[in-house]
Short mmCIF file of C-alpha atoms in Angstrom, two decimals:
data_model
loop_
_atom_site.label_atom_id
_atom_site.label_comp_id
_atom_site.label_asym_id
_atom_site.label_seq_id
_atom_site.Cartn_x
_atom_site.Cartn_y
_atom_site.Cartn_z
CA UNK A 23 0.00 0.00 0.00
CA UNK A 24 2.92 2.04 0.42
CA UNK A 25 4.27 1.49 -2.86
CA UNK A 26 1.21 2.59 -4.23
CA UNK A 27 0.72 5.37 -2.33
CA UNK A 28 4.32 6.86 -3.62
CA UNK A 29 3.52 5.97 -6.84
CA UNK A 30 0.15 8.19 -6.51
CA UNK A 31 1.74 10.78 -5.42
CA UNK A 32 4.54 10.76 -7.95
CA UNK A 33 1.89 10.89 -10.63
CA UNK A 34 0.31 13.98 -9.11
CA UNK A 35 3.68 15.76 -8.80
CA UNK A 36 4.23 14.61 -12.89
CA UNK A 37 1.16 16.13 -13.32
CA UNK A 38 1.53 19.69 -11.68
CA UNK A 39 5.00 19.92 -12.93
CA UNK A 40 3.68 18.84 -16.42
CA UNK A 41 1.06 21.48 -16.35
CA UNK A 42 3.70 24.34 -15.04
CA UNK A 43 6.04 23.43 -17.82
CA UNK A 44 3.53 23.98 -20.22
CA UNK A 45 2.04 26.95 -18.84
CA UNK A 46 5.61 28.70 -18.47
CA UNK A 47 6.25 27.01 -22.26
CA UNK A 48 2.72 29.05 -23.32
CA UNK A 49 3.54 32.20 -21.72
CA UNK A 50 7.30 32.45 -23.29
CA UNK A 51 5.55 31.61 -26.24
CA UNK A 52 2.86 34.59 -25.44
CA UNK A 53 5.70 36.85 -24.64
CA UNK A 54 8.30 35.96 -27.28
CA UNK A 55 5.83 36.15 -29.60
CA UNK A 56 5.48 40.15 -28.98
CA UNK A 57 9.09 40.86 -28.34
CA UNK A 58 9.66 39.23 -31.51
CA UNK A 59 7.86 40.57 -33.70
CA UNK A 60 9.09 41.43 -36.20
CA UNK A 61 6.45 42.12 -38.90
CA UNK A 62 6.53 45.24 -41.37
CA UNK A 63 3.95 47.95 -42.07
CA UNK A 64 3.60 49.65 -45.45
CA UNK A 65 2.05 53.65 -45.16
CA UNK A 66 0.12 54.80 -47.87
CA UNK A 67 -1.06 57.96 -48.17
CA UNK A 68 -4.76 59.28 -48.47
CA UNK A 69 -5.79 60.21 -52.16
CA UNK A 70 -8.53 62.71 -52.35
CA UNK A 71 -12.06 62.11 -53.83
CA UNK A 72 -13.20 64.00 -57.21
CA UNK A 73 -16.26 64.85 -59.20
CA UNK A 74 -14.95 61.64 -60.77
CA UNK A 75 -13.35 58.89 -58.67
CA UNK A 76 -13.35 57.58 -54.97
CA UNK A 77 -10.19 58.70 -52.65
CA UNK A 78 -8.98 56.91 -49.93
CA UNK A 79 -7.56 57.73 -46.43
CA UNK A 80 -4.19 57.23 -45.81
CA UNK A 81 -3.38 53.84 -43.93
CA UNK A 82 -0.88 51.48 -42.53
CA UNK A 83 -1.32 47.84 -43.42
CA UNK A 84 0.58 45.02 -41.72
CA UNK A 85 2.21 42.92 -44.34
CA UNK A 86 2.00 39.57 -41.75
CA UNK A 87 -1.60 40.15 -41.18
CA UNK A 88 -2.57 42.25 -43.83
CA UNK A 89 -4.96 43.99 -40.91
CA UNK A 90 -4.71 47.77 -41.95
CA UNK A 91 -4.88 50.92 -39.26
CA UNK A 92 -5.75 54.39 -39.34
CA UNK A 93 -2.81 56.10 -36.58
CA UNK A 94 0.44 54.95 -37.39
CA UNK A 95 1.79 51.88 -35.58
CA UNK A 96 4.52 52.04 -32.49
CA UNK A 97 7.14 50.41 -33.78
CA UNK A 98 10.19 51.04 -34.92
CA UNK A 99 10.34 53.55 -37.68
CA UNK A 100 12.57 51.34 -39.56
CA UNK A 101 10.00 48.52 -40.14
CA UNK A 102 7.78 51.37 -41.80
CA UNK A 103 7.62 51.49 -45.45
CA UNK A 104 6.32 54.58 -47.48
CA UNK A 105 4.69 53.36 -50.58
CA UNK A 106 3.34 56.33 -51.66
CA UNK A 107 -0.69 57.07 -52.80
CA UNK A 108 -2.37 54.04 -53.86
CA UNK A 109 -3.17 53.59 -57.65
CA UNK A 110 -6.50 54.56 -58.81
CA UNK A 111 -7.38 51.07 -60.35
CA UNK A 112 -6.51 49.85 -57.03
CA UNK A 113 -8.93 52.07 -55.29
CA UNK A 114 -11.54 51.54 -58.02
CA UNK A 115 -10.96 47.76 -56.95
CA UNK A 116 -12.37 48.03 -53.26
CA UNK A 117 -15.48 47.14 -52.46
CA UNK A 118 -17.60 49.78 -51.48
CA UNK A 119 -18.12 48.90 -47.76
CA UNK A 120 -14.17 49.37 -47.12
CA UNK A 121 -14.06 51.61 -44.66
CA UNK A 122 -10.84 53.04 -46.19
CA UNK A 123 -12.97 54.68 -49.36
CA UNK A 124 -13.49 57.85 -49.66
CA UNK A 125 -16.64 58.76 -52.26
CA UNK A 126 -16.58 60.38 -55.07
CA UNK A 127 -18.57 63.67 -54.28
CA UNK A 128 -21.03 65.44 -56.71
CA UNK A 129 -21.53 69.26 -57.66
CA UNK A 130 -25.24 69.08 -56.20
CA UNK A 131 -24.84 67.68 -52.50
CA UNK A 132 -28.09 66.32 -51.05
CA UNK A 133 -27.02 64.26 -48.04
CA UNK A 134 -29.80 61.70 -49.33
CA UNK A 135 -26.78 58.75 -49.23
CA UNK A 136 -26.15 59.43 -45.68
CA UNK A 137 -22.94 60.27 -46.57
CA UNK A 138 -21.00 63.81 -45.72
CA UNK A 139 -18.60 64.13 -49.15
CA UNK A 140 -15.02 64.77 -48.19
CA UNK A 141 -15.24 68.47 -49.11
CA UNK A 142 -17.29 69.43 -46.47
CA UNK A 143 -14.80 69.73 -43.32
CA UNK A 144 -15.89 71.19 -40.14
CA UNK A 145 -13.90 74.25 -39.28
CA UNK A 146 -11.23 74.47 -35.79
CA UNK A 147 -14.42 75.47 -33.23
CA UNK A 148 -15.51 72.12 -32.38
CA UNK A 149 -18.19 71.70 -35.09
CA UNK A 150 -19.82 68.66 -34.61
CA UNK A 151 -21.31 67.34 -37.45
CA UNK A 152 -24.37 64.29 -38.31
CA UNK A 153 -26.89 63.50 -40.52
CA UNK A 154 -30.70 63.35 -39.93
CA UNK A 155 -34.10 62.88 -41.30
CA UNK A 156 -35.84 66.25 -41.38
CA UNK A 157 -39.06 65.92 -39.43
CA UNK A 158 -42.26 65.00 -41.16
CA UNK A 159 -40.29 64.55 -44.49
CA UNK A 160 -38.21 61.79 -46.04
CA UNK A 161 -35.34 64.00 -46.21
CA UNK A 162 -31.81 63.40 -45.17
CA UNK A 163 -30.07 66.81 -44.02
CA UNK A 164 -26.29 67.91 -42.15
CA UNK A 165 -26.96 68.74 -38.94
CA UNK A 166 -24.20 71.08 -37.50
CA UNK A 167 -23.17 72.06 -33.50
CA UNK A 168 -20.72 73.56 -31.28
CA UNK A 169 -19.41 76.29 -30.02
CA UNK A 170 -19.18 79.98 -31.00
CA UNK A 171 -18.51 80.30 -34.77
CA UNK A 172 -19.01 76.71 -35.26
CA UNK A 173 -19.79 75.85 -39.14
CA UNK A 174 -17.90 74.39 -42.05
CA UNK A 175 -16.00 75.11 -45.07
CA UNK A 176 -16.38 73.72 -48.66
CA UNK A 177 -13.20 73.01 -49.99
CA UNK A 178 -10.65 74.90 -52.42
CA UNK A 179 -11.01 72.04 -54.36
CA UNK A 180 -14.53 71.84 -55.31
CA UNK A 181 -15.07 75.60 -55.73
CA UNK A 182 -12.36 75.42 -58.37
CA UNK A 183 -14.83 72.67 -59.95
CA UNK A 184 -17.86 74.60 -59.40
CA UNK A 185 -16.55 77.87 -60.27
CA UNK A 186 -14.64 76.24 -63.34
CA UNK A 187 -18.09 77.24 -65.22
CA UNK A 188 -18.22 80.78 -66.52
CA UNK A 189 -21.81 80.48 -66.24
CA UNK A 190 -21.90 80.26 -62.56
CA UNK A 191 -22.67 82.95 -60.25
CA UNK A 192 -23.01 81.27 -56.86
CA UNK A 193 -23.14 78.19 -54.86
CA UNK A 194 -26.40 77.82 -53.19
CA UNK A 195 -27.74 76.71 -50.11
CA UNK A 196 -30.56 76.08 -47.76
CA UNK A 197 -30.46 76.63 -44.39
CA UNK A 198 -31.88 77.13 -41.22
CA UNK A 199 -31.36 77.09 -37.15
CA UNK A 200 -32.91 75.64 -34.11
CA UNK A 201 -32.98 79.66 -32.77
CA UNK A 202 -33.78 82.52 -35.59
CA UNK A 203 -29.65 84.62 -35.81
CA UNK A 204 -28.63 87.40 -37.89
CA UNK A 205 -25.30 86.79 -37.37
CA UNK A 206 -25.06 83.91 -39.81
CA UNK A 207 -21.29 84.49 -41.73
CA UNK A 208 -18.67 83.34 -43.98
CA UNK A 209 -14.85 84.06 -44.29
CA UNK A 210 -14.25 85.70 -47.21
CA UNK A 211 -10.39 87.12 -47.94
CA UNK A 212 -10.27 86.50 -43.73
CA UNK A 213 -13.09 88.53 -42.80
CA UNK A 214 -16.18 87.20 -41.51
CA UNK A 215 -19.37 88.97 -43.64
CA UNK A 216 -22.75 88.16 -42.61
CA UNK A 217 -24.57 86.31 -45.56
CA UNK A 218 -27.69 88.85 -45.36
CA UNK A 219 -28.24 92.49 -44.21
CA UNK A 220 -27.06 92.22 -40.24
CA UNK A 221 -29.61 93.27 -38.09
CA UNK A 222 -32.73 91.38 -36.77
CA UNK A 223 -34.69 91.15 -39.96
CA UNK A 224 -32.43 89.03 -41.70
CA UNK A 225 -30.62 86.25 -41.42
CA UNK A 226 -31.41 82.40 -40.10
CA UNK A 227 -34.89 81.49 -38.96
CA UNK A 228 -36.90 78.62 -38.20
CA UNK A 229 -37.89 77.94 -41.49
CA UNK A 230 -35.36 76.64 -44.45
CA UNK A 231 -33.81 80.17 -46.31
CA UNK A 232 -31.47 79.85 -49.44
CA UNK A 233 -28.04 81.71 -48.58
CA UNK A 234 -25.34 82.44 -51.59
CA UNK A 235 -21.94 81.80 -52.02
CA UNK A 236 -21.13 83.98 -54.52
CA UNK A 237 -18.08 83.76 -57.68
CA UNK A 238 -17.27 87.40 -55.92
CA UNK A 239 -16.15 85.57 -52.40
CA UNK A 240 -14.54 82.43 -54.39
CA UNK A 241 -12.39 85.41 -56.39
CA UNK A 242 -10.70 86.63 -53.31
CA UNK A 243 -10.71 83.49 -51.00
CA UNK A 244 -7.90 82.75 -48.31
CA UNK A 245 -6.71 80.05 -46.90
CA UNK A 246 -8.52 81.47 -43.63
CA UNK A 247 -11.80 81.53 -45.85
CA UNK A 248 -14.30 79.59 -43.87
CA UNK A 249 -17.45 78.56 -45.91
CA UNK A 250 -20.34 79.48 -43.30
CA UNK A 251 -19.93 80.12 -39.75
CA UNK A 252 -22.70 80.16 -37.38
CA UNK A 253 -21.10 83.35 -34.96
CA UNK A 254 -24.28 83.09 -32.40
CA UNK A 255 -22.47 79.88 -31.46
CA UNK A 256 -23.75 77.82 -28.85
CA UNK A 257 -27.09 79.74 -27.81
CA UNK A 258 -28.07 78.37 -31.28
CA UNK A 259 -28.23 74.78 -30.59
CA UNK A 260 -28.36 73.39 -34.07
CA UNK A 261 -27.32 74.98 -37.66
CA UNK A 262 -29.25 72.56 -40.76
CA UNK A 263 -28.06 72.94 -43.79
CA UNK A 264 -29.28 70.72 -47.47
CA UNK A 265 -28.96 71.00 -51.09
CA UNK A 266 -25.62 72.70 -52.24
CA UNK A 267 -25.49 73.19 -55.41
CA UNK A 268 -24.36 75.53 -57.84
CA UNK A 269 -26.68 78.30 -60.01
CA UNK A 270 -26.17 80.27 -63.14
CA UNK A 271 -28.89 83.02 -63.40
CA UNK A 272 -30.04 85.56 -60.54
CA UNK A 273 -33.58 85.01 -59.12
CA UNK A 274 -35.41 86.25 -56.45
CA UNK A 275 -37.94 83.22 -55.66
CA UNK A 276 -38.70 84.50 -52.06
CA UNK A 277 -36.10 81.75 -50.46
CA UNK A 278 -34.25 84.71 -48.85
CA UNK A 279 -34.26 87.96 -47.59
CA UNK A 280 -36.44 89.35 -45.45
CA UNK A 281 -40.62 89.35 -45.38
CA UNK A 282 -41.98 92.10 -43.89
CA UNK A 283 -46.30 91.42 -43.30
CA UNK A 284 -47.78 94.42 -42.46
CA UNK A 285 -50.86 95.83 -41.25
CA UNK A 286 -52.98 96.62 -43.14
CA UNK A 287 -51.65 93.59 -45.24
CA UNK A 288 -51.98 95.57 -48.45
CA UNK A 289 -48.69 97.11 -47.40
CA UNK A 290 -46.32 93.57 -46.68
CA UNK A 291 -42.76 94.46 -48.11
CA UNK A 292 -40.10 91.01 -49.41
CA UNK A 293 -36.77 92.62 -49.22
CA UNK A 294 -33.82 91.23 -50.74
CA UNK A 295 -30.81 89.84 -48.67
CA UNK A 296 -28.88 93.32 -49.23
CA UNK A 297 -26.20 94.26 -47.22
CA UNK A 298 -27.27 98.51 -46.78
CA UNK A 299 -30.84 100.15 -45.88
CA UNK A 300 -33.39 100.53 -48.73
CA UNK A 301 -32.25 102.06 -51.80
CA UNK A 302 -32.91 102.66 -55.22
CA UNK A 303 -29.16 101.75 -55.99
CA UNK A 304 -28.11 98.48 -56.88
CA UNK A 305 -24.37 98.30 -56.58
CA UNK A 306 -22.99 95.35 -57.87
CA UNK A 307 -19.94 94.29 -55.14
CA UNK A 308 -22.16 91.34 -53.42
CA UNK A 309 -21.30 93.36 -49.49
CA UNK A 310 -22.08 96.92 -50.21
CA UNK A 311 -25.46 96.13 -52.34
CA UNK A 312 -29.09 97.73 -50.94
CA UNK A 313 -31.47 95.99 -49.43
CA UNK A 314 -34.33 96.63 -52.18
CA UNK A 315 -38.09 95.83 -52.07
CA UNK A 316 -38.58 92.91 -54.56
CA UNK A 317 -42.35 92.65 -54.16
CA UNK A 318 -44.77 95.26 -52.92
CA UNK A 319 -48.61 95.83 -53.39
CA UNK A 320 -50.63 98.75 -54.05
CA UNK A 321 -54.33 98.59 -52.90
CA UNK A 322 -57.85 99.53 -50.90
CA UNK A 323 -58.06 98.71 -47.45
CA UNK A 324 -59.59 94.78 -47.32
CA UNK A 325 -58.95 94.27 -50.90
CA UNK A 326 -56.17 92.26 -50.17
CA UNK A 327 -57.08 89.71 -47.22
CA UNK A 328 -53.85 87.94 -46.82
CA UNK A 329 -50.20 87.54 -47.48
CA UNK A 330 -48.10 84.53 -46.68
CA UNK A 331 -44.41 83.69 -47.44
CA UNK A 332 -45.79 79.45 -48.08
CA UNK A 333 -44.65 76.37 -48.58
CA UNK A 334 -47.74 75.27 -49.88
CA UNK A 335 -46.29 75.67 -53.51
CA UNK A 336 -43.73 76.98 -55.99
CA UNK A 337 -42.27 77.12 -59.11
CA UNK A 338 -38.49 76.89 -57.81
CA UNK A 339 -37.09 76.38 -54.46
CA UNK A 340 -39.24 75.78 -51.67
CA UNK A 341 -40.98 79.36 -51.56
CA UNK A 342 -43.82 81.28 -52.91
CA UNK A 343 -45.25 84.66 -51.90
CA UNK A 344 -49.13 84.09 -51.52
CA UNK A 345 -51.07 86.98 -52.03
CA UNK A 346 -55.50 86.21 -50.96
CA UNK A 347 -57.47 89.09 -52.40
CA UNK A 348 -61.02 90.15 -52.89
CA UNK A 349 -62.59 91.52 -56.20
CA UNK A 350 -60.83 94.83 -57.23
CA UNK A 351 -58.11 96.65 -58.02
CA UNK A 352 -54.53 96.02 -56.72
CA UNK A 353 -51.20 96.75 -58.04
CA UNK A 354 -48.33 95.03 -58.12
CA UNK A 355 -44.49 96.43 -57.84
CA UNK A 356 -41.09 94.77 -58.32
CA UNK A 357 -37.53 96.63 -58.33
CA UNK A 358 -37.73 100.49 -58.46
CA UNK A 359 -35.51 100.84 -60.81
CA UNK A 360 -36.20 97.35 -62.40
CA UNK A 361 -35.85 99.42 -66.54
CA UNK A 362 -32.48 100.28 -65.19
CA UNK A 363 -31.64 96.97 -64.20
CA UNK A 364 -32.43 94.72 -67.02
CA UNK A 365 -31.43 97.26 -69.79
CA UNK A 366 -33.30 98.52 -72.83
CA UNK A 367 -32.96 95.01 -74.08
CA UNK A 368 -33.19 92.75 -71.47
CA UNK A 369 -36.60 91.36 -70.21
CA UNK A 370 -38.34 90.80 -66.47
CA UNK A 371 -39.98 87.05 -65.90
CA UNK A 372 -42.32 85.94 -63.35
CA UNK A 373 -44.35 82.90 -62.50
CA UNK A 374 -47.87 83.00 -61.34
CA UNK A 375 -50.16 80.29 -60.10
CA UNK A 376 -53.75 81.39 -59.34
CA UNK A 377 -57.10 79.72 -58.33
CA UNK A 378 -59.29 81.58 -60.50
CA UNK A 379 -58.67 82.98 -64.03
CA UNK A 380 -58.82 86.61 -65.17
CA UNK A 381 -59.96 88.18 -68.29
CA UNK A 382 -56.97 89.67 -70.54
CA UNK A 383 -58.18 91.03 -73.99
CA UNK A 384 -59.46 94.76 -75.01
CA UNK A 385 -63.05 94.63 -73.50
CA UNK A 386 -62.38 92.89 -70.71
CA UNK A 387 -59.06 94.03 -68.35
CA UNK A 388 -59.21 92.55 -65.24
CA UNK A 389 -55.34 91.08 -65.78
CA UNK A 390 -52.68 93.93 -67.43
CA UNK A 391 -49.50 94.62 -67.67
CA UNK A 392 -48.01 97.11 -65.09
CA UNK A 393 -48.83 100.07 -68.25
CA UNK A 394 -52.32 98.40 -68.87
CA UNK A 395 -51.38 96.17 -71.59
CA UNK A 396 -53.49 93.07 -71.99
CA UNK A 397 -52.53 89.61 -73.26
CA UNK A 398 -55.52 89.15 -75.63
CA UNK A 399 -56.19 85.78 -73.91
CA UNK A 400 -57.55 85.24 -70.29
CA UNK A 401 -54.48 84.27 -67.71
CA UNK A 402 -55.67 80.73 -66.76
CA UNK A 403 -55.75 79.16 -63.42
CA UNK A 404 -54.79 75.90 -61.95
CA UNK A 405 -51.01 75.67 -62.82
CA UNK A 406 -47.96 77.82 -63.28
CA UNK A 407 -47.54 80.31 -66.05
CA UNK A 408 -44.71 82.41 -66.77
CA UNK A 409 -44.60 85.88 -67.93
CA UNK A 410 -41.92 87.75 -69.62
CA UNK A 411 -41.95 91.31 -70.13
CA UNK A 412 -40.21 93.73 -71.42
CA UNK A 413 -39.28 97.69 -69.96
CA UNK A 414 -42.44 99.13 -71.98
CA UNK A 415 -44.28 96.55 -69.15
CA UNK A 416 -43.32 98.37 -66.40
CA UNK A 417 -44.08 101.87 -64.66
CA UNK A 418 -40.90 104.24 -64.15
CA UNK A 419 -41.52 103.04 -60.23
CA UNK A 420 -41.64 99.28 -61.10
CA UNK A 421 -45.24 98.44 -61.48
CA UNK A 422 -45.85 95.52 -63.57
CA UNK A 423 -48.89 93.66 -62.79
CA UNK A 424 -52.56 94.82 -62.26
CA UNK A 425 -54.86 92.25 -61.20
CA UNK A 426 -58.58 93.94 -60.91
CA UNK A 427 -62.47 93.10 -61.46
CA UNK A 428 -63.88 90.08 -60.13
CA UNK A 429 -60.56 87.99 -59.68
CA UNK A 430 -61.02 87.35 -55.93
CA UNK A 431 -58.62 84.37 -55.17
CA UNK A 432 -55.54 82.91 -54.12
CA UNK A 433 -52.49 84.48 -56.45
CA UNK A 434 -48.91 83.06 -55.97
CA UNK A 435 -45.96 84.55 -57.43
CA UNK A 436 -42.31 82.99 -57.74
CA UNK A 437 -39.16 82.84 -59.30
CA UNK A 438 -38.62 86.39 -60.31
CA UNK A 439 -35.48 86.64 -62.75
CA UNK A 440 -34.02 89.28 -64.72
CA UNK A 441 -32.97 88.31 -68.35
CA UNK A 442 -29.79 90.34 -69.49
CA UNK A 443 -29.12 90.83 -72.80
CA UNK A 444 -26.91 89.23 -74.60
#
């Protein structure tokens, strides 16, 4: 019994000393595993995105484990190799989930792929930026935060693209905040401008507004140039912005500016975003221009019932200007100086959407020009019509339109633009 007794015990002691061996054999493996690695890491660099073709971030890939990395590795700077920026068939070879890809962006940026394109980069006050589903719509829009002068800048690269275009004149925008701010800015040439006339009439509100970027800031941009910058900071909670894109013609479709409803409502004012107090002058720098009444009325108390700046339609944009009237006379005013503008050969357009029609010919005027011109043909209701007149349409004060008789109705007017001539 004794025998087999020391022979039990033996066995035991085997097996703890067999289990320490291999223990101490698995953690010398463990640890001279690390200490001896020895693998190498190949650095790429990032290739930007175009109009055309997907960039990529620059990486580090481990050549052992092919695993790739986004901060550069701690090891010895001598098991680093540089090999340069990636080939483009290469990059056109990844799939598209690879979360080194960086997409191609497009001219007209919608945020409908849930995707923020590479040249949109948050400026250095802590913007924080996300994409979300507008409420009660389907559509995606950048959300922006942070702290004083928070925003974002579009950049160098695809205003080059955009501005490439002789034909363009801006890149537009819509925008608005979670708290109504006038002092809503860009950088341009390292100054910070507002975007509309600063004072509490203009500026961000509740509602979506179209802002410009105009060829006149890309012509003397910085490399301190910030894109839009939201200087009310953090007492505005949240800046939205959606559909940047660029435009070729001028128009004033009521998606900026300022909308003054009055009382009596006969006398509500839409100013344009100008940068001065009301004038007849129209100077053409983009930061010394006039604010200047775009649309103004001219009627008998309780003729007109109603004015709204609405959603409810439009031609362009998002924006109408909804006038509700009863039967009789009221006239309508653009510009002040609208001959001046457009030249003795250019021409004025307008779209008009009404819910009741109105008599145009010689017998009948209830619809004329702003000089009492008729069209010969009744102006029909139930979809958009456009109008283009020339200067011998308008009044010396910028009268064009005369709506009158029995034309009592809803009238909505939109996408004002003035056609130079050639």
């Amino acid at each position: 019994m004794k025998n087999n007794k020391k022979i039990f015990i033996s066995a035991s002691l085997l097996v703890l000393l067999a289990t320490g061996f291999i223990a101490g054999q698995n953690n010398n493996a463990l640890f001279g595993s690390a200490l001896e690695d020895t693998s190498i890491w190949n650095h790429y660099s990032a290739v930007n995105a175009t109009l055309e073709d997907n960039g990529i971030r620059e990486y580090w890939v481990n050549c052992t484990t092919h695993e790739h990395v986004f901060l550069k590795p701690e090891v010895d700077a001598s098991r680093i190799v540089e090999k340069g920026a990636p080939s483009q068939d290469f990059i056109a070879s990844l799939p598209t989930n690879d979360d080194r890809l960086i997409p191609a962006w497009s001219e007209i940026i919608t945020f409908e792929d849930n995707i923020i394109p590479s040249v949109l980069t948050g400026n250095a006050i802590n913007t924080v930026f996300d994409i979300v589903t507008e409420e009660g719509t389907n559509n995606k829009v950048l959300r922006t935060s942070g702290a004083a002068g928070y925003g974002f800048n579009a950049t160098k690269a695809y205003l080059d693209v955009i501005f490439a275009d002789p034909d363009v004149i801006a890149v537009e925008f819509y925008a608005k905040a979670t708290t109504p701010t006038n002092d809503f800015r860009r950088n341009a040439n390292g100054t910070a401008i507002t975007y509309e006339l600063n004072n509490g009439e203009h500026g961000l509100e509740l509602e979506w507004k179209s802002f410009h970027y105009t060829r006149e800031y890309y012509d003397i941009w910085t490399a301190n140039d910030i894109f839009v910058i939201n200087n009310a900071g953090a007492s505005v909670e949240y800046t939205y912005f959606d559909d940047i894109r660029p435009i070729t013609k001028e128009i004033f479709g009521f998606e900026n500016g300022w909308f003054r409803k009055q009382s009596p409502v006969q006398n509500t004012i839409y100013y344009t975003a100008g940068h001065g107090t009301w004038s007849d002058k129209n100077p053409t720098a983009p930061d010394t221009k006039n604010r200047e009444k775009v649309f103004f009325m001219d009627a008998k108390d309780n003729i007109v019932t109603d004015v709204q700046w609405t959603t409810e339609r439009a031609s362009e944009g998002r924006y109408s200007l909804k006038v509700s009237k009863n039967s009789g006379y009221v006239g309508f005013y653009t510009f002040s100086n609208i001959k001046t503008l457009m030249g003795a050969n250019g021409t004025f357009s307008f779209d008009l959407y009404s819910t009741i029609s109105a008599n145009s010919t010689s017998s009948v005027k209830n619809f004329q020009t702003g000089t009492g011109g008729v069209l010969g043909h009744a102006h029909t209701y139930g979809s958009w019509v456009t109008y283009t007149w020339t200067a011998e349409n308008f009044t010396n004060d910028g009268r064009f339109l005369i709506i009158q008789g029995s034309t009592a109705g809803d009238w909505y007017f939109d996408n004002f633009r003035i056609n130079y001539a050639a």
